[in-house]
Amino acid sequence: MFETGIVANETPETGTVVVAVGAKRDGTWPFGDAARHLDGRTDGLLRRALDLGTPQKHGGTVQLLLPQGTDFERIVLLVLGKEGGKDGDLTARDVAEAGASLASRLAAIGVKRATVAPLDGLDLGGITATDAVALLAEGAHLRAYRFDRYRSGGDEAKEEAKGLERLDFAAPDGARAGLDAVGRLAEAVNMTKDLVSEPANVLYPETFAERTRALEELGVEVEVLPKAKLEELKMGALLAVNQGSVREPYVVVMRWQGGGDEAPLALIGKGVCFDTGGISIKPAAGMQDMKWDMAGAGAVVGAMRAVAGRKARANVVGVIGLVENMPSGTATRPGDVITTMAGKTVEVINTDAEGRLVLADVLWYAQDRFRPKAIIDLATLTGAVIVALGHERAGLFSTDDDLAKSLDAAGESTGEPLWRLPLGPAYDKHIKSQIADMKNTGQGREAGSTAGAVFLQRYVGDTPWAHLDIAGVAWSGSDRPLSGKGATGFGVRLLDRFVRDTCEG
Ligand code: BES
Ligand code: MN
Ligand code: ZN
């Protein structure tokens, strides 16, 4: 558990204090009031340490232990500013990344609690000290997340247990509101990370659906549709994917009504709680990763929590399809023809292309029932998007240029960047079936992510739509600027920002 708080707006005297300084420019370090004061009290220790240490870039830290002339355990200097740039070049995202880097550094040196000294007198370009406090806290929250509920507490666990517990900011009371807001946003991201991190023996469609009930507390209306209802709705594609599993499938509808009677924005998520590939079974190596094949659904839940948590003035409906893709005697076979809720038929060539089948029914259901003004779906849909974009960006497909532009902008500013990839009739041939309305895979390895996207496009009607293929970014094998190893929570902050910037008048 990590928390942030506001304390008296003065430099503390004990413990671990974090002091921000500008990036070195013209041979000198731009100091704010706190750094100047401590440098004076320690006979120039801060300046000397900065000059002597390994050169630090933006987000870098220098640690001073037991500085003479003070009662501190440590002074941690944090560089806030772009090397060779102007302070005005600093973006909100840069400051958040510095907060994240600070949190990771503090954890690494075994600090449990620290206080950030007042930022007064520092030139942060267009960013106010109050905003900078919130941004540093946001980054720290995102980076301080840990998924350790399965560590039973032995020695090995203790070794790994050095987490940062609390970061206070010496700041005016006015900074509290911003801090609370980023705290709530971080809780939403953390909820997504928890869902994505859970193993599939714990998180399966039924238990996933139960966890969405937590949103009711925030005023989200949660409707859990059981299998009988999905049968009644004729969700033949979603049901076909789950057909080999002993678990029951669910669709969850989450509604946030903060925008009067305007048409809602619909957020749709792929929630394959485990993807073995089905009868077209995946290789053993790496299959454990498929516990996070529900990250799209997880991001939708987190985004709903974020918009409800700040009482957004917008109508947003989240719909997620929760299934498990298993091979068994009852499983769908390659070659089977299934009928989707939309009435279109699909020849299942490869049972491992299951995400698009689940989404076909959920997309159709959402546009049919809610008549949304726009639909955004998130899915760990294709390995091919990793081939194209690596782990740096998610794939963006859209039928609407304005929607694509707004999503792209939200991605850049939140550090969850996208890259647009093509749709269009030229790709229709990839999913042409000899015997049904379409088939569920493309032609070999060609344009694999687009083949998935053009399939989905057949189920959104005329509604402006965007598809985010997050297979490469939902999970990370290494530390990222704004998240540690493991679940990244990708999409939550992007969608929350998108709602804020484009749906709230
Ligand atoms: N869940 C996978 C995609 C995936 C791969 C997510 C790697 C995260 C990391 C998806 O269901 C899948 O298996 N896609 C197939 C589609 C193919 C059979 C057309 C793929 O990408 O190989
Ligand atoms: Mn699959
Ligand atoms: Zn999958």
Short mmCIF file of N, CA and C and ligand atoms in Angstrom, two decimals, residues 270 272 275-278 280 282 290 293 325 350-355 380-381, ligand 2:
data_model
loop_
_atom_site.label_atom_id
_atom_site.label_comp_id
_atom_site.label_asym_id
_atom_site.label_seq_id
_atom_site.Cartn_x
_atom_site.Cartn_y
_atom_site.Cartn_z
N LYS A 270 -11.98 -6.76 -24.37
CA LYS A 270 -11.78 -8.21 -24.53
C LYS A 270 -11.38 -8.77 -23.17
N VAL A 272 -10.68 -12.21 -22.17
CA VAL A 272 -10.38 -13.64 -22.23
C VAL A 272 -9.50 -13.95 -21.01
N ASP A 275 -6.28 -17.67 -22.35
CA ASP A 275 -6.33 -18.03 -23.76
C ASP A 275 -5.31 -19.14 -24.04
N THR A 276 -5.80 -20.38 -24.03
CA THR A 276 -4.91 -21.50 -24.38
C THR A 276 -4.75 -21.59 -25.89
N GLY A 277 -5.63 -20.87 -26.61
CA GLY A 277 -5.71 -21.04 -28.05
C GLY A 277 -6.89 -21.95 -28.42
N GLY A 278 -7.38 -22.72 -27.45
CA GLY A 278 -8.45 -23.67 -27.76
C GLY A 278 -7.88 -24.87 -28.48
N SER A 280 -6.90 -25.08 -31.46
CA SER A 280 -5.69 -24.59 -32.15
C SER A 280 -4.71 -24.16 -31.05
N LYS A 282 -1.97 -23.21 -28.25
CA LYS A 282 -0.71 -22.46 -28.30
C LYS A 282 0.44 -23.33 -27.83
N MET A 290 -0.89 -15.72 -21.09
CA MET A 290 -2.27 -15.57 -21.54
C MET A 290 -3.27 -15.42 -20.40
N ASP A 293 -4.82 -11.98 -20.95
CA ASP A 293 -5.54 -11.75 -22.20
C ASP A 293 -6.89 -11.07 -21.95
N ASN A 325 -10.82 -19.46 -23.00
CA ASN A 325 -10.65 -20.19 -24.26
C ASN A 325 -9.88 -21.48 -23.99
N ASN A 350 -9.26 -20.71 -37.04
CA ASN A 350 -8.29 -20.91 -35.98
C ASN A 350 -8.95 -20.51 -34.66
N THR A 351 -9.06 -21.45 -33.74
CA THR A 351 -9.77 -21.13 -32.48
C THR A 351 -8.95 -20.19 -31.60
N ASP A 352 -7.70 -19.94 -32.01
CA ASP A 352 -6.87 -19.00 -31.25
C ASP A 352 -7.15 -17.54 -31.65
N ALA A 353 -7.90 -17.34 -32.71
CA ALA A 353 -8.32 -15.97 -33.05
C ALA A 353 -9.68 -15.76 -32.41
N GLU A 354 -9.69 -15.85 -31.07
CA GLU A 354 -10.95 -15.86 -30.31
C GLU A 354 -11.39 -14.48 -29.86
N GLY A 355 -10.42 -13.55 -29.72
CA GLY A 355 -10.78 -12.23 -29.20
C GLY A 355 -11.80 -11.53 -30.09
N THR A 380 -6.20 -7.25 -26.28
CA THR A 380 -4.91 -7.88 -26.57
C THR A 380 -5.19 -8.82 -27.73
N LEU A 381 -5.35 -8.24 -28.92
CA LEU A 381 -5.93 -9.00 -30.02
C LEU A 381 -4.95 -9.82 -30.84
MN MN B 2 -5.88 -16.40 -29.02
#
